Tab-separated table of C-alpha atoms in Angstrom:
chain	number	residue	atom	x	y	z
A	982	ASN	CA	19.675	271.208	36.427
A	983	ALA	CA	16.913	268.582	36.256
A	984	GLY	CA	19.118	265.493	35.691
A	985	VAL	CA	16.976	262.392	35.099
A	986	THR	CA	13.223	262.898	35.317
A	987	GLN	CA	10.713	260.061	35.536
A	988	THR	CA	6.946	260.223	35.317
A	989	PRO	CA	4.627	259.201	36.821
A	990	LYS	CA	5.837	258.698	40.403
A	991	PHE	CA	3.048	256.304	41.278
A	992	ARG	CA	0.618	254.234	39.222
A	993	ILE	CA	-1.893	251.473	39.801
A	994	LEU	CA	-2.746	249.292	36.806
A	995	LYS	CA	-5.267	246.533	36.329
A	996	ILE	CA	-4.109	243.217	34.909
A	997	GLY	CA	-3.926	243.417	31.123
A	998	GLN	CA	-3.729	247.199	30.931
A	999	SER	CA	-0.843	248.938	29.244
A	1000	MET	CA	1.147	252.025	30.099
A	1001	THR	CA	4.323	253.912	29.304
A	1002	LEU	CA	6.815	255.046	31.903
A	1003	GLN	CA	8.500	258.221	30.777
A	1004	CYS	CA	12.176	259.051	31.296
A	1005	THR	CA	14.091	262.083	30.110
A	1006	GLN	CA	17.581	263.383	30.866
A	1007	ASP	CA	19.155	266.746	30.147
A	1008	MET	CA	22.831	265.838	30.626
A	1009	ASN	CA	23.453	264.740	27.013
A	1010	HIS	CA	24.319	261.230	28.213
A	1011	ASN	CA	24.388	258.638	25.490
A	1012	TYR	CA	23.762	255.621	27.758
A	1013	MET	CA	20.339	255.135	29.334
A	1014	TYR	CA	18.986	252.252	31.392
A	1015	TRP	CA	15.787	250.923	32.881
A	1016	TYR	CA	15.937	248.934	36.114
A	1017	ARG	CA	13.307	247.373	38.308
A	1018	GLN	CA	13.688	246.890	42.021
A	1019	ASP	CA	11.450	244.492	43.895
A	1020	PRO	CA	10.977	244.982	47.657
A	1021	GLY	CA	14.158	244.218	49.585
A	1022	MET	CA	15.993	243.247	46.413
A	1023	GLY	CA	18.698	244.747	44.220
A	1024	LEU	CA	18.343	246.478	40.868
A	1025	LYS	CA	17.727	244.324	37.807
A	1026	LEU	CA	18.421	245.651	34.313
A	1027	ILE	CA	15.416	245.514	31.977
A	1028	TYR	CA	16.679	247.320	28.870
A	1029	TYR	CA	19.444	249.713	28.014
A	1030	SER	CA	20.409	251.999	25.166
A	1031	VAL	CA	23.837	253.091	24.009
A	1032	GLY	CA	22.482	255.937	21.900
A	1033	ALA	CA	19.541	257.197	19.898
A	1034	GLY	CA	18.082	254.453	17.743
A	1035	ILE	CA	19.886	251.640	19.593
A	1036	THR	CA	18.409	249.486	22.344
A	1037	ASP	CA	19.285	246.112	23.839
A	1038	LYS	CA	17.868	243.660	26.355
A	1039	GLY	CA	19.062	243.403	29.908
A	1040	GLU	CA	18.469	240.636	32.461
A	1041	VAL	CA	14.658	240.772	32.654
A	1042	PRO	CA	13.209	242.179	29.387
A	1043	ASN	CA	10.100	239.980	29.061
A	1044	GLY	CA	6.882	241.946	29.149
A	1045	TYR	CA	8.555	245.273	28.346
A	1046	ASN	CA	9.493	247.301	25.298
A	1047	VAL	CA	11.597	250.429	24.865
A	1048	SER	CA	12.446	252.960	22.202
A	1049	ARG	CA	15.125	255.639	21.917
A	1050	SER	CA	14.192	258.117	19.227
A	1051	THR	CA	16.157	260.965	20.830
A	1052	THR	CA	19.188	261.243	23.107
A	1053	GLU	CA	17.034	262.722	25.864
A	1054	ASP	CA	14.097	260.292	26.049
A	1055	PHE	CA	13.914	256.586	26.857
A	1056	PRO	CA	10.321	255.463	27.514
A	1057	LEU	CA	9.498	251.995	28.881
A	1058	ARG	CA	6.315	250.344	27.639
A	1059	LEU	CA	4.297	247.676	29.465
A	1060	GLU	CA	1.829	246.120	27.025
A	1061	LEU	CA	-0.135	243.615	29.142
A	1062	ALA	CA	0.431	244.377	32.794
A	1063	ALA	CA	0.807	241.394	35.125
A	1064	PRO	CA	1.049	241.246	38.947
A	1065	SER	CA	4.660	240.106	38.579
A	1066	GLN	CA	5.455	243.556	37.198
A	1067	THR	CA	4.594	245.207	40.494
A	1068	SER	CA	7.850	246.919	41.365
A	1069	VAL	CA	9.709	250.213	41.552
A	1070	TYR	CA	11.182	251.237	38.223
A	1071	PHE	CA	14.299	253.374	37.939
A	1072	CYS	CA	15.626	255.079	34.858
A	1073	ALA	CA	19.306	256.033	34.744
A	1074	SER	CA	21.805	257.590	32.359
A	1075	SER	CA	25.587	257.779	32.041
A	1076	TYR	CA	28.424	258.802	29.732
A	1077	THR	CA	30.276	256.399	27.498
A	1078	TYR	CA	33.052	254.807	29.545
A	1079	PRO	CA	35.919	254.565	27.029
A	1080	LYS	CA	36.077	258.263	26.309
A	1081	THR	CA	35.607	259.844	29.696
A	1082	MET	CA	36.165	257.157	32.362
A	1083	ASN	CA	33.117	258.749	33.938
A	1084	THR	CA	30.739	255.875	34.368
A	1085	GLU	CA	28.633	257.346	37.143
A	1086	ALA	CA	24.995	256.484	36.565
A	1087	PHE	CA	22.518	259.190	37.498
A	1088	PHE	CA	19.144	257.899	38.580
A	1089	GLY	CA	15.640	259.240	38.443
A	1090	GLN	CA	13.427	259.233	41.508
A	1091	GLY	CA	11.620	256.066	40.517
A	1092	THR	CA	8.100	255.026	39.515
A	1093	ARG	CA	6.200	252.840	41.962
A	1094	LEU	CA	3.919	250.567	39.929
A	1095	THR	CA	1.274	248.264	41.361
A	1096	VAL	CA	-0.619	245.799	39.165
A	1097	VAL	CA	-3.855	244.476	40.654
B	455	LYS	CA	30.170	235.100	34.698
B	456	ASN	CA	30.569	238.668	35.924
B	457	GLN	CA	29.079	238.980	39.384
B	458	VAL	CA	29.085	241.338	42.332
B	459	GLU	CA	28.255	239.984	45.777
B	460	GLN	CA	27.752	242.043	48.901
B	461	SER	CA	27.677	241.164	52.556
B	462	PRO	CA	25.995	241.343	54.913
B	463	GLN	CA	22.537	241.605	53.369
B	464	SER	CA	21.418	243.736	56.276
B	465	LEU	CA	23.019	245.328	59.304
B	466	ILE	CA	21.727	247.146	62.371
B	467	ILE	CA	24.063	249.268	64.491
B	468	LEU	CA	23.720	251.935	67.154
B	469	GLU	CA	24.187	255.579	66.308
B	470	GLY	CA	27.798	256.643	66.717
B	471	LYS	CA	29.237	253.189	66.022
B	472	ASN	CA	31.404	252.252	63.042
B	473	CYS	CA	30.650	249.570	60.478
B	474	THR	CA	32.164	247.959	57.407
B	475	LEU	CA	30.327	246.672	54.355
B	476	GLN	CA	31.903	244.161	51.984
B	477	CYS	CA	31.836	243.712	48.214
B	478	ASN	CA	33.390	240.847	46.259
B	479	TYR	CA	33.391	240.822	42.478
B	480	THR	CA	34.388	238.524	39.657
B	481	VAL	CA	34.199	241.132	36.894
B	482	SER	CA	37.017	240.972	34.387
B	483	PRO	CA	38.445	243.024	32.833
B	484	PHE	CA	37.851	245.589	35.527
B	485	SER	CA	37.562	249.344	35.074
B	486	ASN	CA	36.243	250.886	38.238
B	487	LEU	CA	34.083	250.280	41.271
B	488	ARG	CA	31.556	252.628	42.763
B	489	TRP	CA	29.650	252.642	46.002
B	490	TYR	CA	26.131	254.084	45.823
B	491	LYS	CA	23.823	255.088	48.639
B	492	GLN	CA	20.101	254.533	48.140
B	493	ASP	CA	17.736	256.174	50.590
B	494	THR	CA	14.337	254.532	50.951
B	495	GLY	CA	12.103	255.434	48.026
B	496	ARG	CA	14.856	257.296	46.169
B	497	GLY	CA	17.242	256.516	43.346
B	498	PRO	CA	20.846	255.545	44.143
B	499	VAL	CA	23.441	258.312	44.410
B	500	SER	CA	27.164	257.772	43.899
B	501	LEU	CA	29.365	258.051	47.026
B	502	THR	CA	32.784	257.231	45.653
B	503	ILE	CA	34.578	255.750	42.662
B	504	MET	CA	37.776	253.709	42.664
B	505	THR	CA	39.921	252.573	39.758
B	506	PHE	CA	42.136	249.490	39.836
B	507	SER	CA	45.182	251.540	40.880
B	508	GLU	CA	43.542	253.092	43.950
B	509	ASN	CA	43.567	251.406	47.349
B	510	THR	CA	41.686	253.876	49.519
B	511	LYS	CA	39.393	256.807	48.969
B	512	SER	CA	37.491	258.854	51.521
B	513	ASN	CA	34.355	260.951	51.290
B	514	GLY	CA	33.682	262.502	54.684
B	515	ARG	CA	32.817	259.703	57.108
B	516	TYR	CA	32.843	257.144	54.289
B	517	THR	CA	36.090	255.356	53.384
B	518	ALA	CA	36.228	252.876	50.536
B	519	THR	CA	39.058	250.405	50.028
B	520	LEU	CA	39.888	248.275	47.032
B	521	ASP	CA	42.102	245.217	46.638
B	522	ALA	CA	42.223	244.538	42.895
B	523	ASP	CA	44.250	241.368	43.426
B	524	THR	CA	41.638	239.672	45.613
B	525	LYS	CA	38.776	241.541	43.908
B	526	GLN	CA	37.389	242.847	47.147
B	527	SER	CA	36.166	246.251	48.231
B	528	SER	CA	34.881	247.554	51.521
B	529	LEU	CA	32.984	250.641	52.617
B	530	HIS	CA	33.727	251.800	56.149
B	531	ILE	CA	31.361	254.235	57.852
B	532	THR	CA	32.720	256.092	60.851
B	533	ALA	CA	30.656	257.555	63.684
B	534	SER	CA	27.360	256.540	62.105
B	535	GLN	CA	24.414	258.921	62.034
B	536	LEU	CA	20.707	258.250	61.696
B	537	SER	CA	20.866	259.672	58.170
B	538	ASP	CA	23.227	256.846	57.194
B	539	SER	CA	20.263	254.454	57.271
B	540	ALA	CA	20.002	253.349	53.642
B	541	SER	CA	20.978	250.644	51.204
B	542	TYR	CA	24.586	250.678	50.023
B	543	ILE	CA	25.179	249.267	46.593
B	544	CYS	CA	28.480	248.177	45.090
B	545	VAL	CA	28.653	248.672	41.320
B	546	VAL	CA	31.449	247.433	39.084
B	547	SER	CA	32.167	248.658	35.572
B	548	PRO	CA	33.887	246.159	33.290
B	549	GLY	CA	36.791	247.392	31.213
B	550	SER	CA	35.124	246.607	27.930
B	551	SER	CA	31.707	248.215	27.982
B	552	ALA	CA	29.996	250.736	30.237
B	553	SER	CA	26.642	249.391	29.154
B	554	LYS	CA	27.101	246.338	31.338
B	555	ILE	CA	27.766	247.984	34.667
B	556	ILE	CA	26.969	245.349	37.276
B	557	PHE	CA	25.081	246.068	40.458
B	558	GLY	CA	25.370	244.152	43.681
B	559	SER	CA	22.175	243.443	45.630
B	560	GLY	CA	23.122	245.939	48.301
B	561	THR	CA	23.463	245.989	52.079
B	562	ARG	CA	20.544	247.416	54.016
B	563	LEU	CA	21.977	249.463	56.910
B	564	SER	CA	19.802	250.606	59.785
B	565	ILE	CA	21.103	253.013	62.406
B	566	ARG	CA	19.298	252.898	65.764
B	567	PRO	CA	19.338	255.842	68.203
């Protein structure tokens, strides 16, 4: 059971470059999230999705874009990388709360991104 | 504003000692509260979940408590081990939407031999 899979694990970008962080889950969760975690800090929500075709902004969406064409995949796009986007990025997924009361979020292993 | 605050920010204890981590929240309506453990360089993993009607729940050497009236939770670790070194994150789910689960900033726990 793979759970939540993120790729790549590490990446170095130059300022102004673009890239896509991939995230896929095989648990049929309808909720998916992207968080960033700066050194010594907590998780901050970038974007989330409540189902295929639906996305919404979190706390820190500027400089990022997402799409959710399928239940399984939730890629995060950085269009013009900036040093402020140096961080560890975590993708997560969960069930809908009202139906199951099971709100546990399952996390991927993270992508460590450095922008130089 | 829905918030989750944790204390202390960091804690260092000797192996074998006990410790207690605190979580205060202002989330309303409230559904449940989870404690996650995040090892360095890894994603968080759920330790325990508590609903508003539960006061105490144990998972091995971890015991979580919840006071829904004062909106406080604690995570007590007994007989600490080196492998307990990690960040412990308190996460609260509002009663209205699972999409807005709220993370605390975490407590960084270091166990010294």
